mmCIF file of C-alpha atoms and ligand atoms in Angstrom:
data_model
loop_
_atom_site.group_PDB
_atom_site.id
_atom_site.type_symbol
_atom_site.label_atom_id
_atom_site.label_comp_id
_atom_site.label_asym_id
_atom_site.label_seq_id
_atom_site.Cartn_x
_atom_site.Cartn_y
_atom_site.Cartn_z
ATOM 1 C CA MET G 680 -13.303 -10.253 -2.320
ATOM 2 C CA PHE G 681 -10.384 -8.899 -0.469
ATOM 3 C CA ILE G 682 -8.312 -8.283 -3.376
ATOM 4 C CA GLN G 683 -10.338 -5.596 -4.550
ATOM 5 C CA ALA G 684 -9.499 -3.737 -1.447
ATOM 6 C CA PHE G 685 -5.751 -3.792 -2.368
ATOM 7 C CA TRP G 686 -4.505 -2.489 -5.735
ATOM 8 C CA SER G 687 -2.222 -5.103 -7.259
ATOM 9 C CA LEU G 688 0.130 -4.902 -10.127
ATOM 10 C CA LEU G 689 2.782 -6.579 -12.124
ATOM 11 C CA VAL G 690 6.208 -5.271 -13.633
ATOM 12 C CA LEU G 691 8.208 -7.285 -15.974
ATOM 13 C CA VAL G 692 11.987 -6.558 -16.265
ATOM 14 C CA ALA G 693 14.614 -8.228 -18.182
ATOM 15 C CA SER G 694 18.374 -7.723 -17.700
ATOM 16 C CA THR G 695 21.226 -9.226 -19.148
ATOM 17 C CA VAL G 696 22.821 -10.026 -15.923
ATOM 18 C CA LEU G 697 20.506 -12.231 -13.881
ATOM 19 C CA ALA G 698 22.519 -12.920 -10.578
ATOM 20 C CA SER G 699 22.023 -10.070 -8.414
ATOM 21 C CA PRO G 700 23.895 -10.373 -5.035
ATOM 22 C CA ALA G 701 20.415 -10.846 -3.412
ATOM 23 C CA ALA G 702 19.421 -13.572 -5.767
ATOM 24 C CA ARG G 703 22.664 -15.531 -5.049
ATOM 25 C CA ALA G 704 21.838 -14.970 -1.409
ATOM 26 C CA SER G 705 18.807 -16.556 -1.609
ATOM 27 C CA ILE G 706 20.314 -19.843 -3.048
ATOM 28 C CA GLN G 707 22.778 -19.818 -0.389
ATOM 29 C CA ALA G 708 20.204 -18.976 2.254
ATOM 30 C CA ARG G 709 18.367 -22.496 1.952
ATOM 31 C CA GLN G 710 18.961 -23.905 5.297
ATOM 32 C CA ALA G 711 18.866 -21.312 8.031
ATOM 33 C CA ILE G 712 16.951 -18.145 8.373
ATOM 34 C CA THR G 713 19.674 -15.380 7.741
ATOM 35 C CA ALA G 714 19.480 -11.715 7.627
ATOM 36 C CA LEU G 715 20.405 -9.797 4.362
ATOM 37 C CA THR G 716 22.864 -7.593 4.023
ATOM 38 C CA THR G 717 22.333 -3.938 3.068
ATOM 39 C CA ALA G 718 23.786 -4.488 -0.384
ATOM 40 C CA GLN G 719 21.613 -7.529 -0.855
ATOM 41 C CA ILE G 720 18.379 -5.658 0.204
ATOM 42 C CA THR G 721 19.527 -2.535 -2.169
ATOM 43 C CA ALA G 722 19.823 -4.839 -5.001
ATOM 44 C CA TYR G 723 15.895 -5.383 -5.058
ATOM 45 C CA LYS G 724 15.208 -1.561 -5.034
ATOM 46 C CA PRO G 725 14.648 -1.129 -8.747
ATOM 47 C CA TYR G 726 12.202 -4.044 -8.803
ATOM 48 C CA THR G 727 10.528 -2.533 -5.929
ATOM 49 C CA TYR G 728 10.136 0.831 -7.841
ATOM 50 C CA TYR G 729 8.885 -1.250 -11.008
ATOM 51 C CA ALA G 730 6.120 -3.143 -8.749
ATOM 52 C CA SER G 731 5.050 0.205 -7.407
ATOM 53 C CA ALA G 732 5.070 1.954 -10.830
ATOM 54 C CA ALA G 733 2.627 -0.617 -12.007
ATOM 55 C CA TYR G 734 -0.036 1.192 -9.993
ATOM 56 C CA CYS G 735 0.020 4.049 -12.426
ATOM 57 C CA SER G 736 -2.127 3.409 -15.457
ATOM 58 C CA PRO G 737 0.053 3.296 -18.627
ATOM 59 C CA SER G 738 -0.816 5.774 -21.053
ATOM 60 C CA THR G 739 -1.720 5.039 -24.830
ATOM 61 C CA THR G 740 1.279 6.731 -25.736
ATOM 62 C CA LEU G 741 3.476 4.938 -23.513
ATOM 63 C CA ALA G 742 4.739 7.937 -21.825
ATOM 64 C CA TRP G 743 6.662 6.955 -18.762
ATOM 65 C CA SER G 744 5.297 9.974 -16.699
ATOM 66 C CA CYS G 745 3.739 8.554 -13.593
ATOM 67 C CA GLY G 746 4.349 9.126 -10.043
ATOM 68 C CA ALA G 747 7.789 9.499 -8.291
ATOM 69 C CA ASN G 748 8.312 5.674 -7.829
ATOM 70 C CA CYS G 749 8.086 5.249 -11.646
ATOM 71 C CA LYS G 750 10.663 8.260 -12.248
ATOM 72 C CA ALA G 751 12.980 6.376 -9.601
ATOM 73 C CA ASN G 752 14.015 4.083 -12.619
ATOM 74 C CA PRO G 753 14.376 6.912 -15.161
ATOM 75 C CA SER G 754 16.249 4.873 -17.800
ATOM 76 C CA PHE G 755 13.219 2.613 -18.413
ATOM 77 C CA VAL G 756 12.250 2.201 -22.064
ATOM 78 C CA PRO G 757 8.507 1.241 -22.289
ATOM 79 C CA VAL G 758 7.821 -1.155 -25.304
ATOM 80 C CA ALA G 759 4.268 -1.935 -24.762
ATOM 81 C CA SER G 760 1.450 -1.812 -22.152
ATOM 82 C CA GLY G 761 -2.281 -2.703 -21.747
ATOM 83 C CA GLY G 762 -5.206 -3.226 -19.423
ATOM 84 C CA ASP G 763 -8.027 -0.921 -18.139
ATOM 85 C CA GLY G 764 -7.462 -1.427 -14.264
ATOM 86 C CA ASP G 765 -11.006 -3.179 -14.387
ATOM 87 C CA GLY G 766 -11.769 -6.031 -16.424
ATOM 88 C CA ILE G 767 -8.175 -6.297 -17.434
ATOM 89 C CA GLN G 768 -5.215 -5.492 -15.115
ATOM 90 C CA PHE G 769 -2.722 -2.967 -16.170
ATOM 91 C CA TRP G 770 0.714 -4.293 -17.527
ATOM 92 C CA PHE G 771 3.748 -2.939 -19.175
ATOM 93 C CA VAL G 772 6.657 -4.452 -20.657
ATOM 94 C CA GLY G 773 9.933 -2.622 -21.444
ATOM 95 C CA TYR G 774 13.565 -2.418 -21.130
ATOM 96 C CA ASP G 775 15.908 -1.128 -18.560
ATOM 97 C CA PRO G 776 19.491 -0.436 -19.958
ATOM 98 C CA THR G 777 20.834 -0.346 -16.288
ATOM 99 C CA LEU G 778 19.291 -3.482 -14.881
ATOM 100 C CA LYS G 779 17.796 -4.003 -18.360
ATOM 101 C CA SER G 780 13.777 -4.359 -19.099
ATOM 102 C CA SER G 781 9.813 -4.391 -17.831
ATOM 103 C CA LEU G 782 5.751 -4.776 -17.389
ATOM 104 C CA CYS G 783 2.889 -4.116 -14.937
ATOM 105 C CA ARG G 784 -0.788 -4.547 -13.871
ATOM 106 C CA HIS G 785 -3.537 -4.300 -11.021
ATOM 107 C CA GLY G 786 -6.610 -6.388 -9.988
ATOM 108 C CA ASN G 787 -9.463 -8.294 -8.361
ATOM 109 C CA VAL G 788 -10.399 -12.110 -8.302
ATOM 110 C CA GLU G 789 -12.121 -15.371 -7.190
ATOM 111 C CA PHE G 790 -11.052 -18.764 -5.617
ATOM 112 C CA ALA G 791 -10.769 -22.663 -6.751
ATOM 113 C CA LEU G 792 -7.567 -24.529 -7.592
ATOM 114 C CA GLU G 793 -7.745 -25.565 -11.252
ATOM 115 C CA THR G 794 -5.217 -27.380 -13.609
ATOM 116 C CA MET G 795 -3.378 -24.875 -15.809
ATOM 117 C CA ASN G 796 -4.396 -23.883 -19.184
ATOM 118 C CA SER G 797 -2.542 -26.500 -21.445
ATOM 119 C CA THR G 798 -2.464 -24.095 -24.452
ATOM 120 C CA LEU G 799 -0.615 -21.554 -22.514
ATOM 121 C CA PHE G 800 1.180 -23.780 -20.130
ATOM 122 C CA THR G 801 2.289 -26.316 -22.589
ATOM 123 C CA GLY G 802 3.648 -29.544 -20.964
ATOM 124 C CA VAL G 803 2.871 -28.802 -17.295
ATOM 125 C CA SER G 804 1.363 -31.874 -15.468
ATOM 126 C CA SER G 805 -2.351 -31.939 -14.693
ATOM 127 C CA SER G 806 -1.290 -32.369 -10.961
ATOM 128 C CA VAL G 807 -0.101 -28.694 -10.975
ATOM 129 C CA LYS G 808 -3.207 -26.641 -9.866
ATOM 130 C CA VAL G 809 -3.486 -22.916 -9.503
ATOM 131 C CA HIS G 810 -5.991 -20.427 -8.257
ATOM 132 C CA ASP G 811 -8.874 -20.244 -10.855
ATOM 133 C CA GLY G 812 -9.089 -16.479 -10.784
ATOM 134 C CA PHE G 813 -5.394 -15.737 -11.097
ATOM 135 C CA GLY G 814 -5.248 -18.229 -14.093
ATOM 136 C CA LYS G 815 -8.147 -16.414 -15.762
ATOM 137 C CA GLU G 816 -6.467 -12.961 -15.055
ATOM 138 C CA GLN G 817 -3.279 -14.044 -16.484
ATOM 139 C CA ALA G 818 -4.810 -15.669 -19.599
ATOM 140 C CA LYS G 819 -6.462 -12.476 -20.608
ATOM 141 C CA THR G 820 -3.118 -10.664 -21.161
ATOM 142 C CA ALA G 821 -0.921 -13.650 -21.944
ATOM 143 C CA SER G 822 -0.473 -13.281 -25.747
ATOM 144 C CA ALA G 823 -0.124 -9.504 -25.645
ATOM 145 C CA VAL G 824 2.620 -9.821 -22.971
ATOM 146 C CA LEU G 825 4.294 -12.712 -24.859
ATOM 147 C CA THR G 826 4.384 -10.575 -27.832
ATOM 148 C CA ALA G 827 5.736 -7.689 -26.149
ATOM 149 C CA VAL G 828 8.302 -9.531 -24.218
ATOM 150 C CA LYS G 829 9.693 -11.154 -27.625
ATOM 151 C CA LYS G 830 9.845 -7.760 -29.163
ATOM 152 C CA THR G 831 11.736 -6.337 -26.233
ATOM 153 C CA MET G 832 14.219 -9.331 -26.282
ATOM 154 C CA SER G 833 14.860 -8.978 -29.974
ATOM 155 C CA ALA G 834 15.009 -5.120 -30.014
ATOM 156 C CA TYR G 835 17.537 -4.955 -27.107
ATOM 157 C CA SER G 836 19.369 -8.216 -27.780
ATOM 158 C CA THR G 837 18.770 -9.455 -24.080
ATOM 159 C CA THR G 838 17.785 -13.082 -22.973
ATOM 160 C CA VAL G 839 16.883 -12.338 -19.338
ATOM 161 C CA VAL G 840 13.516 -11.492 -18.263
ATOM 162 C CA THR G 841 12.366 -10.580 -14.726
ATOM 163 C CA THR G 842 8.743 -10.198 -13.854
ATOM 164 C CA THR G 843 7.694 -8.371 -10.834
ATOM 165 C CA GLY G 844 4.566 -6.993 -9.181
ATOM 166 C CA HIS G 845 2.786 -6.436 -5.891
ATOM 167 C CA SER G 846 -0.243 -8.114 -4.626
ATOM 168 C CA LEU G 847 -2.409 -9.558 -7.291
ATOM 169 C CA GLY G 848 0.178 -8.297 -9.668
ATOM 170 C CA SER G 849 2.778 -10.412 -7.932
ATOM 171 C CA ALA G 850 0.396 -13.430 -8.475
ATOM 172 C CA LEU G 851 0.105 -12.534 -12.205
ATOM 173 C CA SER G 852 3.779 -11.864 -12.589
ATOM 174 C CA LEU G 853 4.619 -15.246 -11.178
ATOM 175 C CA LEU G 854 2.334 -17.095 -13.561
ATOM 176 C CA ASP G 855 3.736 -14.937 -16.339
ATOM 177 C CA ALA G 856 7.326 -16.014 -15.313
ATOM 178 C CA LEU G 857 6.241 -19.650 -15.753
ATOM 179 C CA TYR G 858 4.210 -18.976 -18.976
ATOM 180 C CA LEU G 859 7.282 -16.967 -20.462
ATOM 181 C CA SER G 860 9.843 -19.436 -19.610
ATOM 182 C CA ILE G 861 7.610 -22.223 -21.182
ATOM 183 C CA GLN G 862 6.887 -20.002 -24.300
ATOM 184 C CA ILE G 863 10.282 -18.791 -24.837
ATOM 185 C CA PRO G 864 12.931 -21.361 -23.878
ATOM 186 C CA SER G 865 15.892 -19.318 -24.920
ATOM 187 C CA ALA G 866 14.978 -16.839 -22.163
ATOM 188 C CA THR G 867 16.399 -16.947 -18.591
ATOM 189 C CA VAL G 868 13.284 -16.109 -16.569
ATOM 190 C CA ASN G 869 13.319 -14.918 -12.965
ATOM 191 C CA PHE G 870 10.581 -13.448 -10.499
ATOM 192 C CA ILE G 871 10.833 -10.807 -7.856
ATOM 193 C CA GLY G 872 7.374 -10.258 -6.363
ATOM 194 C CA TYR G 873 5.937 -8.349 -3.395
ATOM 195 C CA GLY G 874 3.104 -9.212 -0.883
ATOM 196 C CA LEU G 875 2.484 -12.345 -3.118
ATOM 197 C CA PRO G 876 -0.735 -14.324 -2.202
ATOM 198 C CA ARG G 877 -0.631 -18.108 -2.365
ATOM 199 C CA VAL G 878 -0.953 -18.933 -6.058
ATOM 200 C CA GLY G 879 -1.001 -22.685 -6.374
ATOM 201 C CA ASN G 880 -0.631 -26.220 -4.833
ATOM 202 C CA SER G 881 2.137 -28.109 -3.718
ATOM 203 C CA ALA G 882 2.867 -29.312 -7.360
ATOM 204 C CA PHE G 883 2.874 -25.793 -8.433
ATOM 205 C CA ALA G 884 5.353 -24.581 -5.728
ATOM 206 C CA ASN G 885 7.652 -27.491 -6.481
ATOM 207 C CA LEU G 886 7.739 -26.656 -10.329
ATOM 208 C CA ILE G 887 8.270 -22.960 -9.508
ATOM 209 C CA ASP G 888 11.032 -24.024 -7.307
ATOM 210 C CA SER G 889 12.675 -26.199 -9.919
ATOM 211 C CA LYS G 890 12.318 -23.493 -12.440
ATOM 212 C CA PHE G 891 13.364 -20.345 -10.672
ATOM 213 C CA PRO G 892 16.039 -21.033 -8.038
ATOM 214 C CA SER G 893 16.586 -17.134 -7.561
ATOM 215 C CA LEU G 894 12.960 -16.368 -7.108
ATOM 216 C CA ALA G 895 12.215 -13.867 -4.385
ATOM 217 C CA HIS G 896 8.813 -13.039 -2.884
ATOM 218 C CA ILE G 897 9.149 -10.369 -0.265
ATOM 219 C CA ASN G 898 6.723 -9.850 2.519
ATOM 220 C CA ASN G 899 6.462 -6.892 4.875
ATOM 221 C CA LYS G 900 6.077 -7.650 8.557
ATOM 222 C CA GLU G 901 2.438 -8.528 9.295
ATOM 223 C CA ASP G 902 1.014 -8.187 5.811
ATOM 224 C CA LEU G 903 -1.898 -10.653 5.622
ATOM 225 C CA VAL G 904 -2.046 -11.004 1.679
ATOM 226 C CA PRO G 905 0.824 -13.635 1.983
ATOM 227 C CA ILE G 906 -1.458 -16.014 4.003
ATOM 228 C CA ILE G 907 -4.463 -15.764 1.657
ATOM 229 C CA PRO G 908 -6.717 -16.920 -0.021
ATOM 230 C CA GLY G 909 -7.874 -17.695 3.400
ATOM 231 C CA LYS G 910 -7.128 -20.984 5.158
ATOM 232 C CA CYS G 911 -5.258 -21.777 2.070
ATOM 233 C CA ARG G 912 -2.794 -24.129 3.518
ATOM 234 C CA LEU G 913 -5.959 -26.203 4.441
ATOM 235 C CA LEU G 914 -7.279 -25.790 0.844
ATOM 236 C CA GLY G 915 -3.974 -26.984 -0.516
ATOM 237 C CA TYR G 916 -2.260 -23.824 -1.457
ATOM 238 C CA VAL G 917 1.610 -23.699 -0.790
ATOM 239 C CA HIS G 918 4.033 -20.765 -1.360
ATOM 240 C CA PRO G 919 7.208 -21.498 -3.575
ATOM 241 C CA SER G 920 10.494 -21.155 -1.554
ATOM 242 C CA GLY G 921 12.440 -17.815 -1.729
ATOM 243 C CA GLU G 922 10.473 -15.695 0.748
ATOM 244 C CA LYS G 923 12.232 -12.796 2.142
ATOM 245 C CA HIS G 924 10.475 -11.377 5.234
ATOM 246 C CA ILE G 925 10.870 -7.888 6.556
ATOM 247 C CA LEU G 926 10.618 -8.186 10.366
ATOM 248 C CA ASP G 927 9.161 -5.488 12.747
ATOM 249 C CA ASN G 928 12.703 -4.099 13.252
ATOM 250 C CA SER G 929 13.037 -3.708 9.504
ATOM 251 C CA THR G 930 15.629 -6.461 9.166
ATOM 252 C CA TRP G 931 15.167 -8.566 5.834
ATOM 253 C CA VAL G 932 15.581 -12.342 6.455
ATOM 254 C CA ALA G 933 15.622 -15.092 3.963
ATOM 255 C CA CYS G 934 13.259 -17.863 4.968
ATOM 256 C CA PRO G 935 14.401 -21.314 3.692
ATOM 257 C CA GLY G 936 11.846 -23.664 2.124
ATOM 258 C CA GLN G 937 8.120 -23.464 1.415
ATOM 259 C CA ASP G 938 5.654 -21.743 3.826
ATOM 260 C CA ASN G 939 8.333 -21.891 6.589
ATOM 261 C CA THR G 940 6.432 -21.785 9.813
ATOM 262 C CA SER G 941 9.126 -19.993 11.911
ATOM 263 C CA SER G 942 7.719 -16.788 13.634
ATOM 264 C CA GLN G 943 10.265 -14.905 11.548
ATOM 265 C CA CYS G 944 8.856 -15.762 8.314
ATOM 266 C CA SER G 945 5.076 -14.800 7.219
ATOM 267 C CA THR G 946 3.498 -18.109 7.510
ATOM 268 C CA GLY G 947 4.422 -18.391 11.072
ATOM 269 C CA ASP G 948 4.243 -14.753 12.024
ATOM 270 C CA VAL G 949 0.643 -14.322 10.620
ATOM 271 C CA PRO G 950 -1.245 -17.534 11.365
ATOM 272 C CA THR G 951 -4.428 -16.134 10.662
ATOM 273 C CA ILE G 952 -5.748 -12.854 8.927
ATOM 274 C CA PHE G 953 -6.534 -11.618 12.391
ATOM 275 C CA ASN G 954 -2.847 -11.601 13.202
ATOM 276 C CA GLY G 955 -2.207 -9.585 10.084
ATOM 277 C CA ASP G 956 -2.039 -5.808 9.501
ATOM 278 C CA VAL G 957 -3.598 -4.668 6.189
ATOM 279 C CA ASP G 958 -1.474 -1.410 6.480
ATOM 280 C CA ASP G 959 1.780 -3.393 6.109
ATOM 281 C CA HIS G 960 0.776 -4.567 2.727
ATOM 282 C CA HIS G 961 1.835 -1.570 0.749
ATOM 283 C CA GLY G 962 5.109 -1.286 2.513
ATOM 284 C CA PRO G 963 7.287 0.241 3.189
ATOM 285 C CA TYR G 964 9.779 -2.124 1.382
ATOM 286 C CA ASP G 965 13.098 -0.619 2.255
ATOM 287 C CA GLY G 966 11.350 2.845 2.276
ATOM 288 C CA VAL G 967 9.416 2.444 -0.745
ATOM 289 C CA GLU G 968 5.433 2.463 -0.515
ATOM 290 C CA MET G 969 3.588 0.564 -3.370
ATOM 291 C CA GLY G 970 1.466 3.142 -5.233
ATOM 292 C CA CYS G 971 1.562 5.764 -8.036
HETATM 293 C C1 NAG A 1369 -6.634 -21.110 -22.597
HETATM 294 O O1 NAG A 1369 -6.066 -19.892 -22.890
HETATM 295 C C2 NAG A 1369 -6.353 -19.518 -24.139
HETATM 296 C C3 NAG A 1369 -5.727 -18.351 -24.510
HETATM 297 O O2 NAG A 1369 -6.052 -17.303 -23.687
HETATM 298 C C4 NAG A 1369 -7.986 -19.606 -24.384
HETATM 299 O O3 NAG A 1369 -8.209 -19.212 -25.727
HETATM 300 C C5 NAG A 1369 -8.438 -20.772 -24.245
HETATM 301 O O4 NAG A 1369 -9.853 -20.625 -24.174
HETATM 302 C C6 NAG A 1369 -8.086 -21.191 -22.588
HETATM 303 N N1 NAG A 1369 -8.577 -22.606 -22.484
HETATM 304 C C7 NAG A 1369 -9.291 -22.862 -21.418
HETATM 305 C C8 NAG A 1369 -9.624 -24.471 -21.179
HETATM 306 O O5 NAG A 1369 -9.601 -22.026 -20.482
HETATM 307 C C1 NAG A 1370 15.734 -7.525 14.479
HETATM 308 O O1 NAG A 1370 14.894 -8.648 15.208
HETATM 309 C C2 NAG A 1370 15.468 -10.020 14.954
HETATM 310 C C3 NAG A 1370 14.233 -10.904 15.401
HETATM 311 O O2 NAG A 1370 13.836 -10.507 16.818
HETATM 312 C C4 NAG A 1370 16.766 -10.182 15.766
HETATM 313 O O3 NAG A 1370 17.149 -11.543 15.688
HETATM 314 C C5 NAG A 1370 17.548 -9.101 15.283
HETATM 315 O O4 NAG A 1370 18.868 -9.151 16.048
HETATM 316 C C6 NAG A 1370 17.109 -7.731 15.259
HETATM 317 N N1 NAG A 1370 17.791 -6.666 14.477
HETATM 318 C C7 NAG A 1370 18.279 -5.588 14.828
HETATM 319 C C8 NAG A 1370 19.100 -4.821 14.091
HETATM 320 O O5 NAG A 1370 17.843 -5.207 15.931
HETATM 321 C C1 NAG A 1371 12.393 -23.173 8.333
HETATM 322 O O1 NAG A 1371 13.615 -22.440 8.739
HETATM 323 C C2 NAG A 1371 14.342 -23.266 9.496
HETATM 324 C C3 NAG A 1371 15.578 -22.620 9.911
HETATM 325 O O2 NAG A 1371 15.271 -21.765 10.835
HETATM 326 C C4 NAG A 1371 14.754 -24.656 8.898
HETATM 327 O O3 NAG A 1371 15.474 -25.365 9.573
HETATM 328 C C5 NAG A 1371 13.370 -25.422 8.561
HETATM 329 O O4 NAG A 1371 13.723 -26.537 7.636
HETATM 330 C C6 NAG A 1371 12.611 -24.492 7.659
HETATM 331 N N1 NAG A 1371 11.244 -25.101 7.346
HETATM 332 C C7 NAG A 1371 10.897 -25.316 6.136
HETATM 333 C C8 NAG A 1371 9.403 -25.959 5.969
HETATM 334 O O5 NAG A 1371 11.600 -25.305 5.253
#
């Protein structure tokens, strides 16, 4: 389906300091649609580079030698990576001593809402449903990612984990954020994603909101991926809160609530895929185009 046309990926970053200015702004901006300051936008940039870097296939030696966007976070220390960019999406996990840590992938998928895998998502209510294809993709790499994140946390004495990715990778990294928060209760997990498609139903969005108050999913202009799977709101798909929308004049705004229908937010700005522009999907996000 459409997702095959868009490379997608996932980066996981852990840091000792969670509350970036941008994250704090997202909490304060629950009520009105407010513009982000330059400093708030800049705070997302390392994550933007990580999400982009996930388009580069990880080498077996974990050499961190992909494109310019990878090198934009030169202090990154890779710990583990996997995937083949085909049956299994690329991912990586590592540590960033400045931010502090990381993982990524790519992808393609299917469509129904299903209950979550109770082995991986222990204790999650059966009312919580997610996109079947995303759930299956996440399950393929779940245990390898968990092992790598535990190893990273232990090696660098950090408890803060941030998952990030673009497109399908964003969806997978959102599921990984939930998965890691359940499997590693001592971790403080957050998610910063780009071009996030809808991942689950209303109960899922509420669960995500309750677990990740600093979550950010950043959408560029008329990117149509954030409003799919198609007709999703009719099918019961709901976005979690925390949208940051980049307007046509490049102002970033924080959109309060889930699926805000204001024309300044993706759901209102792109009512159908025919109102969307596929060229906006890869960016630029504050000057960064997704890609290796
Ligand atoms: C849940 O995930 C585990 C680990 O990936 C897998 O072995 C198991 O088959 C999955 N269960 C279902 C019902 O899909
Ligand atoms: C950008 O567009 C928004 C929405 O139209 C407007 O409110 C804002 O003032 C504009 N900002 C700049 C810097 O032009
Ligand atoms: C959308 O944003 C407006 C602020 O412009 C806010 O009043 C409204 O509650 C939000 N909608 C949702 C669904 O949260």
